[in-house]
Short mmCIF file of C-alpha atoms in Angstrom, two decimals:
data_model
loop_
_atom_site.label_atom_id
_atom_site.label_comp_id
_atom_site.label_asym_id
_atom_site.label_seq_id
_atom_site.Cartn_x
_atom_site.Cartn_y
_atom_site.Cartn_z
CA MET A 1 -4.67 -33.68 -2.16
CA ASN A 2 -5.99 -32.15 1.04
CA GLU A 3 -2.83 -32.69 3.06
CA ASN A 4 -0.77 -31.05 0.24
CA LEU A 5 -3.00 -28.00 -0.09
CA PHE A 6 -0.74 -25.79 2.00
CA ALA A 7 2.51 -27.52 1.08
CA SER A 8 3.38 -24.83 -1.45
CA PHE A 9 3.30 -22.17 1.30
CA ILE A 10 5.85 -23.91 3.54
CA THR A 11 9.25 -22.19 3.44
CA PRO A 12 11.48 -24.42 1.32
CA MET A 13 14.57 -25.93 2.88
CA MET A 14 17.47 -27.88 1.42
CA PHE A 15 19.72 -29.95 3.69
CA GLY A 16 18.35 -27.95 6.63
CA LEU A 17 19.25 -24.61 5.06
CA PRO A 18 16.49 -22.13 4.15
CA LEU A 19 16.27 -21.35 0.46
CA VAL A 20 14.14 -18.23 0.96
CA THR A 21 17.08 -15.84 0.58
CA LEU A 22 17.97 -17.31 -2.82
CA ILE A 23 14.32 -17.22 -3.92
CA VAL A 24 13.93 -13.59 -2.83
CA LEU A 25 17.15 -12.58 -4.61
CA PHE A 26 16.37 -14.53 -7.79
CA PRO A 27 14.09 -11.92 -9.51
CA SER A 28 16.99 -9.44 -9.53
CA LEU A 29 18.81 -11.77 -11.95
CA LEU A 30 15.98 -11.25 -14.43
CA PHE A 31 16.63 -7.48 -14.58
CA PRO A 32 20.24 -7.20 -15.79
CA THR A 33 21.96 -3.84 -15.81
CA SER A 34 23.80 -2.70 -18.88
CA SER A 35 26.53 -0.15 -19.51
CA ARG A 36 25.71 0.05 -23.23
CA LEU A 37 23.91 2.96 -24.85
CA VAL A 38 21.91 0.65 -27.14
CA ASN A 39 20.83 -2.47 -25.31
CA ASN A 40 19.54 -5.85 -26.33
CA ARG A 41 15.82 -6.55 -26.68
CA LEU A 42 15.28 -7.78 -23.12
CA ILE A 43 16.87 -4.79 -21.43
CA SER A 44 15.24 -2.35 -23.89
CA LEU A 45 11.85 -3.86 -23.14
CA GLN A 46 12.47 -3.69 -19.37
CA GLN A 47 13.64 -0.08 -19.61
CA TRP A 48 10.57 0.87 -21.67
CA MET A 49 8.28 -0.83 -19.13
CA LEU A 50 10.06 0.87 -16.23
CA GLN A 51 9.79 4.24 -17.96
CA LEU A 52 6.07 3.72 -18.55
CA VAL A 53 5.47 2.77 -14.91
CA SER A 54 7.59 5.60 -13.50
CA LYS A 55 5.88 8.13 -15.81
CA THR A 56 2.48 6.98 -14.55
CA MET A 57 3.32 6.84 -10.88
CA MET A 58 5.93 9.51 -10.31
CA SER A 59 4.58 12.43 -12.35
CA ILE A 60 2.06 13.31 -9.62
CA PRO A 61 4.02 13.59 -6.35
CA ASN A 62 5.93 16.80 -5.65
CA PRO A 63 9.74 16.93 -6.05
CA LYS A 64 10.25 15.80 -2.45
CA GLY A 65 8.08 12.74 -3.06
CA GLN A 66 9.87 12.03 -6.33
CA THR A 67 13.08 11.33 -4.39
CA TRP A 68 11.41 8.02 -3.54
CA ALA A 69 11.14 7.09 -7.24
CA LEU A 70 13.96 4.54 -7.13
CA MET A 71 12.52 2.87 -4.03
CA LEU A 72 9.01 2.67 -5.47
CA MET A 73 10.13 1.39 -8.88
CA SER A 74 12.25 -1.29 -7.19
CA LEU A 75 9.25 -2.20 -5.06
CA ILE A 76 6.85 -2.62 -7.96
CA LEU A 77 9.41 -4.59 -9.97
CA PHE A 78 10.19 -6.87 -7.05
CA ILE A 79 6.59 -7.60 -6.08
CA GLY A 80 5.47 -7.97 -9.71
CA SER A 81 8.30 -10.33 -10.66
CA THR A 82 7.95 -12.35 -7.44
CA ASN A 83 4.21 -12.75 -7.93
CA LEU A 84 4.61 -13.77 -11.58
CA LEU A 85 7.38 -16.25 -10.81
CA GLY A 86 5.12 -17.75 -8.15
CA LEU A 87 2.67 -18.77 -10.85
CA LEU A 88 5.17 -21.31 -12.13
CA PRO A 89 4.15 -24.81 -11.05
CA HIS A 90 5.69 -26.10 -7.81
CA SER A 91 7.40 -22.77 -7.12
CA PHE A 92 7.43 -20.92 -3.80
CA THR A 93 6.04 -17.38 -3.69
CA PRO A 94 7.66 -15.21 -1.01
CA THR A 95 4.76 -12.73 -1.13
CA THR A 96 2.41 -15.36 0.31
CA GLN A 97 4.26 -14.94 3.60
CA LEU A 98 2.70 -12.25 5.81
CA SER A 99 6.06 -11.72 7.52
CA MET A 100 7.65 -10.75 4.22
CA ASN A 101 4.84 -8.36 3.28
CA LEU A 102 4.79 -6.76 6.71
CA GLY A 103 8.56 -6.38 6.38
CA MET A 104 7.96 -4.35 3.22
CA ALA A 105 4.84 -2.46 4.30
CA ILE A 106 5.77 -1.28 7.80
CA PRO A 107 9.13 0.39 7.01
CA LEU A 108 7.76 2.12 3.92
CA TRP A 109 4.62 3.35 5.69
CA ALA A 110 6.60 4.40 8.77
CA GLY A 111 9.12 6.22 6.57
CA ALA A 112 6.35 8.17 4.86
CA VAL A 113 4.60 9.03 8.15
CA ILE A 114 7.80 10.05 9.95
CA THR A 115 8.80 12.19 6.94
CA GLY A 116 5.42 13.89 7.18
CA PHE A 117 5.70 14.53 10.90
CA ARG A 118 9.23 15.89 10.52
CA ASN A 119 8.59 18.21 7.57
CA LYS A 120 4.92 19.18 8.02
CA THR A 121 4.07 18.56 11.68
CA LYS A 122 1.00 20.82 11.70
CA ALA A 123 -0.51 19.37 8.54
CA SER A 124 0.26 15.79 9.63
CA LEU A 125 -1.51 16.31 12.97
CA ALA A 126 -4.39 18.14 11.29
CA HIS A 127 -4.84 15.07 9.05
CA PHE A 128 -6.35 13.23 11.98
CA LEU A 129 -9.43 15.46 11.83
CA PRO A 130 -11.30 15.75 8.52
CA GLN A 131 -12.23 19.30 7.60
CA GLY A 132 -15.76 20.33 8.49
CA THR A 133 -16.36 17.70 11.17
CA PRO A 134 -19.24 18.64 13.51
CA THR A 135 -17.95 19.54 16.98
CA PRO A 136 -19.61 16.67 18.96
CA LEU A 137 -18.01 14.12 16.63
CA ILE A 138 -14.45 15.48 16.88
CA PRO A 139 -13.06 13.16 19.62
CA MET A 140 -14.55 10.05 18.04
CA LEU A 141 -13.29 10.96 14.58
CA VAL A 142 -9.78 11.66 15.87
CA ILE A 143 -9.68 8.20 17.43
CA ILE A 144 -11.07 6.61 14.26
CA GLU A 145 -8.54 8.40 12.04
CA THR A 146 -5.69 7.36 14.38
CA ILE A 147 -6.79 3.74 14.18
CA SER A 148 -7.12 3.96 10.39
CA LEU A 149 -3.59 5.35 10.20
CA PHE A 150 -2.11 2.46 12.15
CA ILE A 151 -4.16 -0.06 10.20
CA GLN A 152 -2.63 1.10 6.88
CA PRO A 153 0.55 -1.04 6.92
CA VAL A 154 -1.38 -4.07 8.17
CA ALA A 155 -3.93 -3.63 5.38
CA LEU A 156 -1.15 -3.26 2.81
CA ALA A 157 0.52 -6.49 3.87
CA VAL A 158 -2.64 -8.53 4.39
CA ARG A 159 -4.09 -7.39 1.04
CA LEU A 160 -1.08 -8.69 -0.86
CA THR A 161 -0.79 -11.89 1.18
CA ALA A 162 -4.48 -12.74 0.95
CA ASN A 163 -4.79 -12.05 -2.78
CA ILE A 164 -1.77 -14.13 -3.77
CA THR A 165 -2.47 -16.95 -1.30
CA ALA A 166 -6.14 -17.19 -2.27
CA GLY A 167 -5.28 -17.30 -5.97
CA HIS A 168 -2.73 -20.05 -5.49
CA LEU A 169 -5.12 -22.05 -3.33
CA LEU A 170 -7.87 -21.76 -5.94
CA ILE A 171 -5.55 -22.89 -8.71
CA HIS A 172 -4.49 -25.83 -6.57
CA LEU A 173 -8.08 -26.79 -5.74
CA ILE A 174 -9.48 -26.44 -9.25
CA GLY A 175 -6.46 -28.23 -10.71
CA GLY A 176 -7.04 -31.10 -8.28
CA ALA A 177 -10.74 -31.13 -9.10
CA THR A 178 -9.98 -31.27 -12.83
CA LEU A 179 -7.70 -34.26 -12.33
CA ALA A 180 -10.22 -36.04 -10.13
CA LEU A 181 -13.09 -35.42 -12.57
CA MET A 182 -11.19 -36.75 -15.59
CA SER A 183 -11.86 -40.36 -14.64
CA ILE A 184 -15.47 -39.61 -13.58
CA ASN A 185 -16.94 -37.29 -16.20
CA THR A 186 -14.82 -35.96 -19.06
CA THR A 187 -17.24 -33.14 -19.99
CA THR A 188 -17.25 -31.72 -16.46
CA ALA A 189 -13.47 -32.09 -16.35
CA LEU A 190 -13.23 -30.09 -19.57
CA ILE A 191 -15.42 -27.31 -18.14
CA THR A 192 -13.31 -27.30 -14.98
CA PHE A 193 -10.17 -27.14 -17.10
CA ILE A 194 -11.52 -24.09 -18.96
CA ILE A 195 -12.27 -22.47 -15.59
CA LEU A 196 -8.69 -23.29 -14.55
CA ILE A 197 -7.31 -21.58 -17.67
CA LEU A 198 -9.45 -18.48 -17.02
CA LEU A 199 -8.38 -18.45 -13.38
CA THR A 200 -4.72 -18.64 -14.38
CA VAL A 201 -5.18 -15.67 -16.69
CA LEU A 202 -6.88 -13.83 -13.81
CA GLU A 203 -3.99 -14.71 -11.50
CA PHE A 204 -1.51 -13.23 -13.97
CA ALA A 205 -3.51 -10.00 -13.88
CA VAL A 206 -3.85 -10.11 -10.08
CA ALA A 207 -0.09 -10.63 -9.71
CA MET A 208 0.63 -7.42 -11.60
CA ILE A 209 -2.29 -5.45 -10.21
CA GLN A 210 -1.36 -6.25 -6.60
CA ALA A 211 2.18 -5.02 -7.21
CA TYR A 212 0.76 -1.83 -8.70
CA VAL A 213 -1.76 -1.33 -5.88
CA PHE A 214 0.89 -1.86 -3.18
CA THR A 215 3.21 0.68 -4.77
CA LEU A 216 0.42 3.13 -5.54
CA LEU A 217 -0.77 3.11 -1.93
CA VAL A 218 2.76 3.66 -0.64
CA SER A 219 3.14 6.60 -3.06
CA LEU A 220 -0.25 7.90 -1.88
CA TYR A 221 0.88 7.79 1.76
CA LEU A 222 4.06 9.55 0.68
CA HIS A 223 2.10 12.20 -1.18
CA ASP A 224 -0.02 12.81 1.92
CA ASN A 225 3.12 13.43 3.94
CA THR A 226 5.30 15.51 1.60
CA MET B 1 -5.74 23.29 -17.54
CA ASP B 2 -4.94 21.04 -20.47
CA LEU B 3 -4.04 17.86 -18.64
CA ASP B 4 -3.03 16.04 -21.80
CA HIS B 5 -0.11 18.33 -22.44
CA ALA B 6 0.50 19.79 -19.01
CA SER B 7 3.11 17.26 -18.07
CA PRO B 8 6.41 17.31 -19.95
CA LEU B 9 6.27 13.54 -19.75
CA CYS B 10 3.32 13.39 -22.17
CA GLY B 11 4.56 13.43 -25.73
CA ALA B 12 3.41 12.67 -29.23
CA GLY B 13 1.88 9.24 -29.61
CA MET B 14 1.51 8.75 -25.88
CA GLU B 15 -2.17 9.61 -25.45
CA SER B 16 -2.77 6.38 -23.52
CA ASP B 17 -0.05 7.34 -21.06
CA CYS B 18 -1.67 10.73 -20.62
CA LEU B 19 -5.00 9.05 -19.84
CA LEU B 20 -3.31 7.07 -17.08
CA VAL B 21 -1.58 10.18 -15.82
CA ARG B 22 -4.93 11.99 -15.87
CA ALA B 23 -6.56 9.24 -13.83
CA HIS B 24 -3.77 9.56 -11.28
CA ARG B 25 -4.10 13.34 -11.18
CA GLU B 26 -7.81 13.02 -10.41
CA ALA B 27 -7.09 10.55 -7.64
CA PHE B 28 -4.46 12.81 -6.11
CA ALA B 29 -6.51 15.99 -6.72
CA LEU B 30 -8.81 14.93 -3.88
CA ILE B 31 -5.87 15.34 -1.51
CA GLU B 32 -5.15 18.81 -2.88
CA ILE B 33 -8.72 19.97 -2.16
CA MET B 34 -8.05 19.72 1.57
CA ALA B 35 -7.36 23.02 3.35
CA GLY B 36 -3.86 24.41 3.45
CA PRO B 37 -2.47 27.45 5.24
CA GLU B 38 -3.57 29.73 2.36
CA ALA B 39 -7.18 28.53 2.69
CA ASP B 40 -7.28 29.30 6.45
CA ALA B 41 -7.50 33.04 5.81
CA GLN B 42 -11.08 32.73 4.56
CA PHE B 43 -12.28 31.64 8.02
CA HIS B 44 -12.83 34.33 10.68
CA PHE B 45 -13.44 32.68 14.03
CA THR B 46 -13.50 34.45 17.40
CA GLY B 47 -13.01 33.32 20.95
CA ILE B 48 -12.16 29.68 21.63
CA LYS B 49 -13.30 28.70 18.14
CA LYS B 50 -10.29 30.57 16.79
CA TYR B 51 -8.06 27.90 18.30
CA PHE B 52 -10.35 24.87 18.33
CA ASN B 53 -12.33 24.30 15.13
CA SER B 54 -12.47 21.70 12.39
CA TYR B 55 -11.85 24.10 9.47
CA THR B 56 -8.43 25.71 9.84
CA LEU B 57 -5.17 23.81 10.02
CA THR B 58 -4.33 25.21 13.46
CA GLY B 59 -7.84 24.50 14.76
CA ARG B 60 -7.73 20.89 13.59
CA MET B 61 -4.27 20.36 15.03
CA ASN B 62 -5.33 21.78 18.41
CA CYS B 63 -8.46 19.59 18.47
CA VAL B 64 -6.32 16.52 17.76
CA LEU B 65 -3.80 17.43 20.46
CA ALA B 66 -6.61 18.16 22.93
CA THR B 67 -8.18 14.76 22.22
CA TYR B 68 -4.88 12.94 22.72
CA GLY B 69 -4.21 14.98 25.87
CA SER B 70 -7.64 14.09 27.28
CA ILE B 71 -7.09 10.39 26.60
CA ALA B 72 -3.67 10.56 28.27
CA LEU B 73 -5.18 12.31 31.32
CA ILE B 74 -7.96 9.70 31.62
CA VAL B 75 -5.43 6.85 31.40
CA LEU B 76 -3.20 8.57 33.97
CA TYR B 77 -6.15 9.14 36.29
CA PHE B 78 -7.17 5.48 36.29
CA LYS B 79 -3.56 4.31 36.72
CA LEU B 80 -2.99 6.57 39.74
CA ARG B 81 -6.41 5.72 41.21
CA SER B 82 -5.70 1.99 41.10
CA LYS B 83 -2.36 2.56 42.90
CA LYS B 84 -4.09 4.52 45.72
CA THR B 85 -6.79 1.88 46.30
CA PRO B 86 -5.45 -0.36 49.13
CA ALA B 87 -5.32 -4.10 48.58
CA VAL B 88 -8.14 -6.14 50.24
CA LYS B 89 -6.76 -8.00 53.26
CA ALA B 90 -7.91 -11.54 54.03
CA THR B 91 -9.80 -11.86 57.35
#
């Protein structure tokens, strides 16, 4: 069991060809587009869910920020569907790869920050100094705020990676423990199995919450800069 | 301000959506509290504090630029100083 603990995080290959591209593109097949006015149940449900999410997230930013609505809705759908698909047994989750999450976080964060510096240069620079800071603390606080700005994309990516990876590892460990305990003590195995069920339910919630948090933080950075 | 019906996106039978929207508004309202150009008029500084303070937008921007400028000068000073120092020759 120990040597297979991290096997699920290795990028899958088939005949020497990486399958990551197919895996990353697969969730888009689950969201079909339709040219009909009245759609089937699946598409109606997806459209209702998308409307609910966009109402919640995009009603706050100003009109300039709302131009990012398509990008942010695609982001939350992609991360949410990828995370949920990763909960299937023996599947590979692209969002456990830090490279993938950095590839999402850095361009979005940089886009928001550059937009802010282009459109509101004064306000963007003034952001580095909180209002009301005592004079002796100004240089230190400017440096701290600069560091916290550059840490934002790293934190975004690492948060998603760590949450999903940790959840998958826990499921793997507790599942292995349940199997091992079955031959030793059935009662303990049953308790461990109940814990596994609860953990799986938690992981479903974490998968959706992490998608929401990622997108919410990107929209927050955008709101700061528009 | 009646937050429940302020947004055109809140409609009949969508009270739960409005609660979510309200929670978001409160989260984003903290950003709105920060000073903008219209709030700068309430501050009347004189002398150097007019340009370097932590209350007005201009003052904060100038403090930030001054801090970055100082750091750049310090880095430049140490870089040029290390170039001037002659290498130790072996005897």
